[in-house]
Amino acid sequence: MGQVKVSINDRSYTVACGDGEEEHVRELASYINKHVTDLAQEVGQVGDARLLLMAGLLIADELSDAFQKNKLLEQEIENLSGSRASALERSREAEASLADVMDDAARRIEDLAKRIEAA
């Protein structure tokens, strides 16, 4: 099991993580630190716990928006898949109809050819 030292709001923390996940944990901590730093500049140093809470809420809000967008995109994909399936079915029906027309035309041409040969 790996360990990573991260810094948030100029305080160091040691965090355990799975082997090979160290860089990912550093990136996540950096993301949190950016939010905390931005908040500290905006509202001042109101304490680590409050800054981390506020940053956590902002990140949760971002995640909520991302989930909502993901849900809308999944719905759109589902609608497009349904439209595609419907279009494919209409295309198959049109091909079948065209094939029937072509068969009928071929029969008529053969009948005309037989009549012409018989005459």
Short mmCIF file of N, CA, C and O in Angstrom, two decimals:
data_model
loop_
_atom_site.label_atom_id
_atom_site.label_comp_id
_atom_site.label_asym_id
_atom_site.label_seq_id
_atom_site.Cartn_x
_atom_site.Cartn_y
_atom_site.Cartn_z
N MET A 1 0.84 -1.17 0.00
CA MET A 1 0.00 0.00 0.00
C MET A 1 0.89 1.24 0.00
O MET A 1 1.81 1.36 0.79
N GLY A 2 0.59 2.19 -0.91
CA GLY A 2 1.39 3.39 -1.03
C GLY A 2 0.96 4.49 -0.09
O GLY A 2 -0.13 4.46 0.49
N GLN A 3 1.83 5.45 0.08
CA GLN A 3 1.53 6.64 0.86
C GLN A 3 1.98 7.85 0.07
O GLN A 3 3.00 7.82 -0.62
N VAL A 4 1.20 8.91 0.19
CA VAL A 4 1.49 10.13 -0.54
C VAL A 4 1.43 11.29 0.44
O VAL A 4 0.54 11.36 1.28
N LYS A 5 2.37 12.20 0.31
CA LYS A 5 2.35 13.42 1.10
C LYS A 5 1.77 14.50 0.21
O LYS A 5 2.27 14.74 -0.89
N VAL A 6 0.67 15.13 0.67
CA VAL A 6 0.02 16.19 -0.09
C VAL A 6 -0.05 17.45 0.77
O VAL A 6 0.04 17.38 1.99
N SER A 7 -0.24 18.58 0.11
CA SER A 7 -0.32 19.85 0.82
C SER A 7 -1.62 20.54 0.43
O SER A 7 -1.90 20.72 -0.76
N ILE A 8 -2.41 20.89 1.43
CA ILE A 8 -3.65 21.61 1.22
C ILE A 8 -3.65 22.79 2.18
O ILE A 8 -3.49 22.61 3.39
N ASN A 9 -3.79 23.99 1.62
CA ASN A 9 -3.79 25.22 2.41
C ASN A 9 -2.52 25.34 3.25
O ASN A 9 -2.56 25.67 4.43
N ASP A 10 -1.41 25.01 2.62
CA ASP A 10 -0.08 25.08 3.24
C ASP A 10 0.08 24.13 4.43
O ASP A 10 0.95 24.35 5.28
N ARG A 11 -0.70 23.10 4.50
CA ARG A 11 -0.55 22.08 5.54
C ARG A 11 -0.30 20.74 4.85
O ARG A 11 -0.95 20.41 3.87
N SER A 12 0.63 20.00 5.38
CA SER A 12 0.98 18.70 4.80
C SER A 12 0.15 17.59 5.44
O SER A 12 -0.08 17.59 6.65
N TYR A 13 -0.25 16.66 4.60
CA TYR A 13 -1.01 15.49 5.04
C TYR A 13 -0.41 14.27 4.37
O TYR A 13 -0.04 14.31 3.19
N THR A 14 -0.36 13.17 5.10
CA THR A 14 0.06 11.90 4.53
C THR A 14 -1.19 11.07 4.31
O THR A 14 -1.99 10.88 5.23
N VAL A 15 -1.34 10.60 3.08
CA VAL A 15 -2.54 9.87 2.69
C VAL A 15 -2.15 8.50 2.16
O VAL A 15 -1.24 8.37 1.33
N ALA A 16 -2.83 7.48 2.64
CA ALA A 16 -2.60 6.11 2.14
C ALA A 16 -3.40 5.92 0.85
O ALA A 16 -4.48 6.48 0.69
N CYS A 17 -2.83 5.14 -0.05
CA CYS A 17 -3.52 4.85 -1.30
C CYS A 17 -3.01 3.52 -1.84
O CYS A 17 -2.04 2.96 -1.34
N GLY A 18 -3.69 3.01 -2.83
CA GLY A 18 -3.27 1.78 -3.46
C GLY A 18 -1.97 1.99 -4.23
O GLY A 18 -1.68 3.10 -4.68
N ASP A 19 -1.20 0.93 -4.34
CA ASP A 19 0.05 1.02 -5.11
C ASP A 19 -0.26 1.48 -6.54
O ASP A 19 -1.19 1.00 -7.18
N GLY A 20 0.53 2.42 -7.02
CA GLY A 20 0.35 2.93 -8.36
C GLY A 20 -0.65 4.08 -8.46
O GLY A 20 -0.82 4.66 -9.53
N GLU A 21 -1.34 4.40 -7.38
CA GLU A 21 -2.33 5.47 -7.40
C GLU A 21 -1.79 6.78 -6.85
O GLU A 21 -2.53 7.77 -6.75
N GLU A 22 -0.52 6.81 -6.55
CA GLU A 22 0.07 7.99 -5.90
C GLU A 22 -0.12 9.27 -6.72
O GLU A 22 -0.54 10.30 -6.17
N GLU A 23 0.17 9.22 -8.00
CA GLU A 23 0.07 10.42 -8.83
C GLU A 23 -1.38 10.90 -8.92
O GLU A 23 -1.65 12.10 -8.89
N HIS A 24 -2.29 9.96 -9.01
CA HIS A 24 -3.72 10.32 -9.07
C HIS A 24 -4.14 11.02 -7.78
O HIS A 24 -4.85 12.04 -7.82
N VAL A 25 -3.70 10.51 -6.64
CA VAL A 25 -4.03 11.13 -5.36
C VAL A 25 -3.42 12.54 -5.29
O VAL A 25 -4.07 13.48 -4.82
N ARG A 26 -2.21 12.71 -5.79
CA ARG A 26 -1.59 14.04 -5.82
C ARG A 26 -2.43 15.01 -6.67
O ARG A 26 -2.63 16.16 -6.31
N GLU A 27 -2.89 14.53 -7.81
CA GLU A 27 -3.71 15.38 -8.69
C GLU A 27 -5.02 15.76 -8.00
O GLU A 27 -5.46 16.92 -8.09
N LEU A 28 -5.64 14.81 -7.32
CA LEU A 28 -6.88 15.10 -6.60
C LEU A 28 -6.64 16.13 -5.49
O LEU A 28 -7.42 17.08 -5.32
N ALA A 29 -5.55 15.94 -4.75
CA ALA A 29 -5.22 16.87 -3.68
C ALA A 29 -4.93 18.26 -4.25
O ALA A 29 -5.34 19.28 -3.66
N SER A 30 -4.29 18.33 -5.38
CA SER A 30 -4.00 19.60 -6.02
C SER A 30 -5.31 20.30 -6.41
O SER A 30 -5.44 21.51 -6.26
N TYR A 31 -6.25 19.53 -6.89
CA TYR A 31 -7.56 20.07 -7.27
C TYR A 31 -8.27 20.64 -6.04
O TYR A 31 -8.82 21.75 -6.09
N ILE A 32 -8.25 19.89 -4.96
CA ILE A 32 -8.86 20.36 -3.71
C ILE A 32 -8.13 21.60 -3.21
O ILE A 32 -8.75 22.59 -2.80
N ASN A 33 -6.81 21.58 -3.26
CA ASN A 33 -6.02 22.72 -2.80
C ASN A 33 -6.34 23.98 -3.59
O ASN A 33 -6.41 25.07 -3.03
N LYS A 34 -6.56 23.84 -4.90
CA LYS A 34 -6.91 25.01 -5.71
C LYS A 34 -8.21 25.61 -5.21
O LYS A 34 -8.32 26.84 -5.05
N HIS A 35 -9.20 24.78 -4.94
CA HIS A 35 -10.49 25.28 -4.42
C HIS A 35 -10.30 25.95 -3.06
O HIS A 35 -10.85 27.02 -2.81
N VAL A 36 -9.55 25.30 -2.19
CA VAL A 36 -9.32 25.86 -0.86
C VAL A 36 -8.58 27.19 -0.96
O VAL A 36 -8.94 28.17 -0.30
N THR A 37 -7.56 27.26 -1.80
CA THR A 37 -6.79 28.49 -1.98
C THR A 37 -7.68 29.61 -2.51
O THR A 37 -7.63 30.74 -2.02
N ASP A 38 -8.48 29.30 -3.52
CA ASP A 38 -9.39 30.30 -4.08
C ASP A 38 -10.37 30.79 -3.01
O ASP A 38 -10.64 31.99 -2.91
N LEU A 39 -10.90 29.87 -2.22
CA LEU A 39 -11.84 30.25 -1.16
C LEU A 39 -11.15 31.11 -0.10
O LEU A 39 -11.73 32.10 0.38
N ALA A 40 -9.94 30.73 0.26
CA ALA A 40 -9.20 31.49 1.28
C ALA A 40 -8.97 32.92 0.80
O ALA A 40 -9.06 33.87 1.60
N GLN A 41 -8.70 33.09 -0.49
CA GLN A 41 -8.52 34.44 -1.04
C GLN A 41 -9.83 35.21 -1.03
O GLN A 41 -9.85 36.42 -0.85
N GLU A 42 -10.91 34.48 -1.23
CA GLU A 42 -12.23 35.12 -1.33
C GLU A 42 -12.81 35.47 0.04
O GLU A 42 -13.32 36.57 0.24
N VAL A 43 -12.75 34.52 0.98
CA VAL A 43 -13.41 34.73 2.29
C VAL A 43 -12.42 34.88 3.43
O VAL A 43 -12.82 35.14 4.56
N GLY A 44 -11.15 34.70 3.15
CA GLY A 44 -10.14 34.81 4.19
C GLY A 44 -9.90 33.47 4.86
O GLY A 44 -10.57 32.47 4.58
N GLN A 45 -8.94 33.44 5.76
CA GLN A 45 -8.62 32.21 6.49
C GLN A 45 -9.64 32.03 7.61
O GLN A 45 -9.53 32.62 8.67
N VAL A 46 -10.66 31.25 7.33
CA VAL A 46 -11.74 31.03 8.31
C VAL A 46 -11.57 29.69 9.02
O VAL A 46 -12.51 29.21 9.64
N GLY A 47 -10.41 29.10 8.91
CA GLY A 47 -10.14 27.81 9.53
C GLY A 47 -10.13 26.71 8.50
O GLY A 47 -10.89 26.73 7.53
N ASP A 48 -9.22 25.74 8.76
CA ASP A 48 -9.07 24.64 7.80
C ASP A 48 -10.36 23.84 7.62
O ASP A 48 -10.74 23.51 6.50
N ALA A 49 -11.02 23.55 8.74
CA ALA A 49 -12.23 22.72 8.65
C ALA A 49 -13.29 23.42 7.80
O ALA A 49 -13.90 22.79 6.92
N ARG A 50 -13.50 24.70 8.02
CA ARG A 50 -14.53 25.43 7.26
C ARG A 50 -14.13 25.54 5.79
O ARG A 50 -14.95 25.36 4.89
N LEU A 51 -12.85 25.84 5.52
CA LEU A 51 -12.39 25.93 4.13
C LEU A 51 -12.54 24.58 3.41
O LEU A 51 -12.97 24.53 2.26
N LEU A 52 -12.17 23.51 4.10
CA LEU A 52 -12.30 22.18 3.48
C LEU A 52 -13.78 21.83 3.26
O LEU A 52 -14.12 21.24 2.23
N LEU A 53 -14.64 22.22 4.21
CA LEU A 53 -16.07 21.98 4.03
C LEU A 53 -16.59 22.74 2.82
O LEU A 53 -17.29 22.17 1.97
N MET A 54 -16.24 24.01 2.72
CA MET A 54 -16.70 24.82 1.59
C MET A 54 -16.16 24.29 0.27
O MET A 54 -16.89 24.21 -0.72
N ALA A 55 -14.89 23.91 0.25
CA ALA A 55 -14.30 23.34 -0.96
C ALA A 55 -15.00 22.03 -1.31
O ALA A 55 -15.30 21.77 -2.49
N GLY A 56 -15.27 21.21 -0.30
CA GLY A 56 -15.97 19.95 -0.54
C GLY A 56 -17.35 20.19 -1.13
O GLY A 56 -17.79 19.46 -2.04
N LEU A 57 -18.04 21.21 -0.64
CA LEU A 57 -19.37 21.53 -1.18
C LEU A 57 -19.28 22.01 -2.63
O LEU A 57 -20.11 21.63 -3.47
N LEU A 58 -18.28 22.84 -2.92
CA LEU A 58 -18.09 23.29 -4.30
C LEU A 58 -17.79 22.12 -5.23
O LEU A 58 -18.33 22.03 -6.34
N ILE A 59 -16.94 21.22 -4.78
CA ILE A 59 -16.58 20.06 -5.59
C ILE A 59 -17.80 19.14 -5.75
O ILE A 59 -18.05 18.61 -6.84
N ALA A 60 -18.57 18.98 -4.67
CA ALA A 60 -19.79 18.17 -4.76
C ALA A 60 -20.77 18.78 -5.75
O ALA A 60 -21.45 18.07 -6.49
N ASP A 61 -20.85 20.12 -5.77
CA ASP A 61 -21.72 20.80 -6.72
C ASP A 61 -21.25 20.54 -8.16
O ASP A 61 -22.07 20.28 -9.04
N GLU A 62 -19.94 20.61 -8.38
CA GLU A 62 -19.39 20.31 -9.71
C GLU A 62 -19.73 18.88 -10.11
O GLU A 62 -20.12 18.60 -11.26
N LEU A 63 -19.58 17.96 -9.16
CA LEU A 63 -19.87 16.56 -9.43
C LEU A 63 -21.36 16.35 -9.74
O LEU A 63 -21.72 15.62 -10.66
N SER A 64 -22.20 17.05 -8.99
CA SER A 64 -23.64 16.96 -9.23
C SER A 64 -23.98 17.45 -10.63
O SER A 64 -24.77 16.81 -11.35
N ASP A 65 -23.37 18.58 -11.04
CA ASP A 65 -23.59 19.08 -12.40
C ASP A 65 -23.11 18.08 -13.44
O ASP A 65 -23.78 17.85 -14.45
N ALA A 66 -21.96 17.47 -13.18
CA ALA A 66 -21.41 16.48 -14.12
C ALA A 66 -22.33 15.27 -14.22
O ALA A 66 -22.56 14.75 -15.32
N PHE A 67 -22.88 14.80 -13.09
CA PHE A 67 -23.82 13.68 -13.11
C PHE A 67 -25.06 14.04 -13.91
O PHE A 67 -25.57 13.23 -14.69
N GLN A 68 -25.56 15.28 -13.71
CA GLN A 68 -26.75 15.72 -14.44
C GLN A 68 -26.48 15.77 -15.93
O GLN A 68 -27.29 15.31 -16.73
N LYS A 69 -25.33 16.33 -16.33
CA LYS A 69 -24.98 16.38 -17.74
C LYS A 69 -24.82 14.98 -18.31
O LYS A 69 -25.24 14.70 -19.44
N ASN A 70 -24.22 14.09 -17.53
CA ASN A 70 -24.04 12.71 -17.97
C ASN A 70 -25.40 12.04 -18.19
O ASN A 70 -25.59 11.34 -19.20
N LYS A 71 -26.32 12.28 -17.27
CA LYS A 71 -27.66 11.69 -17.40
C LYS A 71 -28.35 12.21 -18.66
O LYS A 71 -28.96 11.44 -19.41
N LEU A 72 -28.23 13.54 -18.92
CA LEU A 72 -28.83 14.12 -20.12
C LEU A 72 -28.20 13.54 -21.38
O LEU A 72 -28.89 13.24 -22.36
N LEU A 73 -26.87 13.37 -21.37
CA LEU A 73 -26.19 12.79 -22.53
C LEU A 73 -26.59 11.34 -22.74
O LEU A 73 -26.78 10.90 -23.89
N GLU A 74 -26.74 10.59 -21.65
CA GLU A 74 -27.20 9.19 -21.79
C GLU A 74 -28.60 9.14 -22.38
O GLU A 74 -28.88 8.28 -23.22
N GLN A 75 -29.47 10.08 -21.94
CA GLN A 75 -30.82 10.14 -22.49
C GLN A 75 -30.78 10.48 -23.98
O GLN A 75 -31.50 9.87 -24.78
N GLU A 76 -29.93 11.43 -24.32
CA GLU A 76 -29.79 11.82 -25.72
C GLU A 76 -29.28 10.65 -26.56
O GLU A 76 -29.77 10.41 -27.67
N ILE A 77 -28.32 9.91 -26.04
CA ILE A 77 -27.81 8.73 -26.75
C ILE A 77 -28.92 7.71 -26.94
O ILE A 77 -29.07 7.12 -28.02
N GLU A 78 -29.70 7.51 -25.88
CA GLU A 78 -30.81 6.55 -25.96
C GLU A 78 -31.82 7.00 -27.02
O GLU A 78 -32.29 6.18 -27.82
N ASN A 79 -32.14 8.30 -27.03
CA ASN A 79 -33.09 8.82 -28.03
C ASN A 79 -32.53 8.66 -29.44
O ASN A 79 -33.25 8.28 -30.36
N LEU A 80 -31.24 8.98 -29.61
CA LEU A 80 -30.62 8.85 -30.92
C LEU A 80 -30.57 7.39 -31.36
O LEU A 80 -30.76 7.08 -32.54
N SER A 81 -30.31 6.49 -30.41
CA SER A 81 -30.29 5.06 -30.74
C SER A 81 -31.67 4.61 -31.19
O SER A 81 -31.81 3.85 -32.15
N GLY A 82 -32.71 5.11 -30.50
CA GLY A 82 -34.08 4.78 -30.89
C GLY A 82 -34.40 5.33 -32.27
O GLY A 82 -35.03 4.65 -33.09
N SER A 83 -33.97 6.57 -32.53
CA SER A 83 -34.20 7.18 -33.84
C SER A 83 -33.47 6.39 -34.92
O SER A 83 -34.00 6.19 -36.02
N ARG A 84 -32.25 5.96 -34.60
CA ARG A 84 -31.47 5.20 -35.56
C ARG A 84 -32.15 3.87 -35.87
O ARG A 84 -32.26 3.48 -37.04
N ALA A 85 -32.64 3.21 -34.83
CA ALA A 85 -33.32 1.93 -35.03
C ALA A 85 -34.57 2.12 -35.88
O ALA A 85 -34.86 1.32 -36.78
N SER A 86 -35.29 3.21 -35.61
CA SER A 86 -36.49 3.50 -36.38
C SER A 86 -36.14 3.79 -37.85
O SER A 86 -36.81 3.31 -38.76
N ALA A 87 -35.08 4.55 -38.06
CA ALA A 87 -34.65 4.86 -39.43
C ALA A 87 -34.20 3.59 -40.15
O ALA A 87 -34.49 3.41 -41.34
N LEU A 88 -33.50 2.71 -39.45
CA LEU A 88 -33.08 1.44 -40.06
C LEU A 88 -34.29 0.60 -40.46
O LEU A 88 -34.30 -0.01 -41.54
N GLU A 89 -35.30 0.58 -39.61
CA GLU A 89 -36.51 -0.19 -39.92
C GLU A 89 -37.22 0.39 -41.14
O GLU A 89 -37.65 -0.35 -42.02
N ARG A 90 -37.33 1.73 -41.19
CA ARG A 90 -37.96 2.37 -42.35
C ARG A 90 -37.15 2.07 -43.62
O ARG A 90 -37.71 1.84 -44.69
N SER A 91 -35.82 2.07 -43.50
CA SER A 91 -34.96 1.77 -44.64
C SER A 91 -35.19 0.34 -45.12
O SER A 91 -35.28 0.09 -46.34
N ARG A 92 -35.27 -0.59 -44.17
CA ARG A 92 -35.53 -2.00 -44.56
C ARG A 92 -36.88 -2.14 -45.25
O ARG A 92 -37.02 -2.87 -46.24
N GLU A 93 -37.89 -1.43 -44.72
CA GLU A 93 -39.22 -1.49 -45.34
C GLU A 93 -39.19 -0.91 -46.75
O GLU A 93 -39.80 -1.46 -47.67
N ALA A 94 -38.46 0.20 -46.93
CA ALA A 94 -38.34 0.82 -48.25
C ALA A 94 -37.62 -0.12 -49.21
O ALA A 94 -38.01 -0.25 -50.38
N GLU A 95 -36.56 -0.78 -48.73
CA GLU A 95 -35.83 -1.73 -49.58
C GLU A 95 -36.73 -2.89 -49.98
O GLU A 95 -36.70 -3.32 -51.15
N ALA A 96 -37.53 -3.38 -49.03
CA ALA A 96 -38.43 -4.49 -49.34
C ALA A 96 -39.47 -4.04 -50.36
O ALA A 96 -39.79 -4.78 -51.32
N SER A 97 -39.99 -2.84 -50.19
CA SER A 97 -40.98 -2.31 -51.13
C SER A 97 -40.37 -2.13 -52.52
O SER A 97 -40.98 -2.48 -53.53
N LEU A 98 -39.17 -1.59 -52.56
CA LEU A 98 -38.47 -1.42 -53.83
C LEU A 98 -38.21 -2.77 -54.50
O LEU A 98 -38.37 -2.91 -55.72
N ALA A 99 -37.83 -3.75 -53.70
CA ALA A 99 -37.59 -5.09 -54.25
C ALA A 99 -38.87 -5.66 -54.87
O ALA A 99 -38.83 -6.27 -55.95
N ASP A 100 -40.00 -5.43 -54.20
CA ASP A 100 -41.28 -5.90 -54.75
C ASP A 100 -41.59 -5.21 -56.08
O ASP A 100 -42.02 -5.85 -57.04
N VAL A 101 -41.35 -3.89 -56.13
CA VAL A 101 -41.61 -3.14 -57.37
C VAL A 101 -40.70 -3.65 -58.48
O VAL A 101 -41.13 -3.84 -59.62
N MET A 102 -39.42 -3.89 -58.14
CA MET A 102 -38.47 -4.38 -59.15
C MET A 102 -38.87 -5.77 -59.64
O MET A 102 -38.78 -6.05 -60.85
N ASP A 103 -39.30 -6.65 -58.72
CA ASP A 103 -39.74 -7.99 -59.12
C ASP A 103 -40.94 -7.91 -60.05
O ASP A 103 -41.02 -8.62 -61.07
N ASP A 104 -41.89 -7.03 -59.69
CA ASP A 104 -43.08 -6.86 -60.52
C ASP A 104 -42.69 -6.34 -61.90
O ASP A 104 -43.20 -6.82 -62.93
N ALA A 105 -41.79 -5.36 -61.94
CA ALA A 105 -41.35 -4.81 -63.22
C ALA A 105 -40.63 -5.88 -64.04
O ALA A 105 -40.84 -5.99 -65.26
N ALA A 106 -39.82 -6.70 -63.41
CA ALA A 106 -39.10 -7.76 -64.11
C ALA A 106 -40.08 -8.76 -64.70
O ALA A 106 -39.93 -9.21 -65.86
N ARG A 107 -41.14 -9.12 -63.95
CA ARG A 107 -42.15 -10.05 -64.47
C ARG A 107 -42.86 -9.45 -65.68
O ARG A 107 -43.10 -10.14 -66.69
N ARG A 108 -43.19 -8.18 -65.61
CA ARG A 108 -43.88 -7.53 -66.73
C ARG A 108 -42.98 -7.51 -67.98
O ARG A 108 -43.44 -7.76 -69.09
N ILE A 109 -41.71 -7.21 -67.77
CA ILE A 109 -40.77 -7.18 -68.90
C ILE A 109 -40.64 -8.57 -69.50
O ILE A 109 -40.64 -8.74 -70.73
N GLU A 110 -40.57 -9.60 -68.64
CA GLU A 110 -40.49 -10.98 -69.15
C GLU A 110 -41.75 -11.35 -69.92
O GLU A 110 -41.67 -11.99 -70.99
N ASP A 111 -42.93 -10.94 -69.38
CA ASP A 111 -44.18 -11.22 -70.10
C ASP A 111 -44.21 -10.54 -71.46
O ASP A 111 -44.61 -11.14 -72.47
N LEU A 112 -43.76 -9.28 -71.50
CA LEU A 112 -43.72 -8.55 -72.78
C LEU A 112 -42.75 -9.21 -73.75
O LEU A 112 -43.05 -9.34 -74.96
N ALA A 113 -41.60 -9.65 -73.20
CA ALA A 113 -40.62 -10.31 -74.07
C ALA A 113 -41.20 -11.59 -74.65
O ALA A 113 -40.99 -11.90 -75.84
N LYS A 114 -41.95 -12.36 -73.86
CA LYS A 114 -42.55 -13.61 -74.35
C LYS A 114 -43.59 -13.32 -75.41
O LYS A 114 -43.69 -14.03 -76.41
N ARG A 115 -44.39 -12.25 -75.19
CA ARG A 115 -45.39 -11.89 -76.18
C ARG A 115 -44.76 -11.48 -77.50
O ARG A 115 -45.26 -11.80 -78.58
N ILE A 116 -43.67 -10.69 -77.39
CA ILE A 116 -42.99 -10.24 -78.59
C ILE A 116 -42.39 -11.42 -79.34
O ILE A 116 -42.49 -11.52 -80.58
N GLU A 117 -41.83 -12.40 -78.62
CA GLU A 117 -41.25 -13.57 -79.26
C GLU A 117 -42.34 -14.43 -79.91
O GLU A 117 -42.12 -15.02 -80.96
N ALA A 118 -43.50 -14.49 -79.27
CA ALA A 118 -44.58 -15.32 -79.79
C ALA A 118 -45.21 -14.68 -81.04
O ALA A 118 -45.79 -15.38 -81.87
N ALA A 119 -45.11 -13.41 -81.17
CA ALA A 119 -45.77 -12.74 -82.29
C ALA A 119 -45.01 -12.81 -83.57
O ALA A 119 -44.06 -13.30 -83.92
#
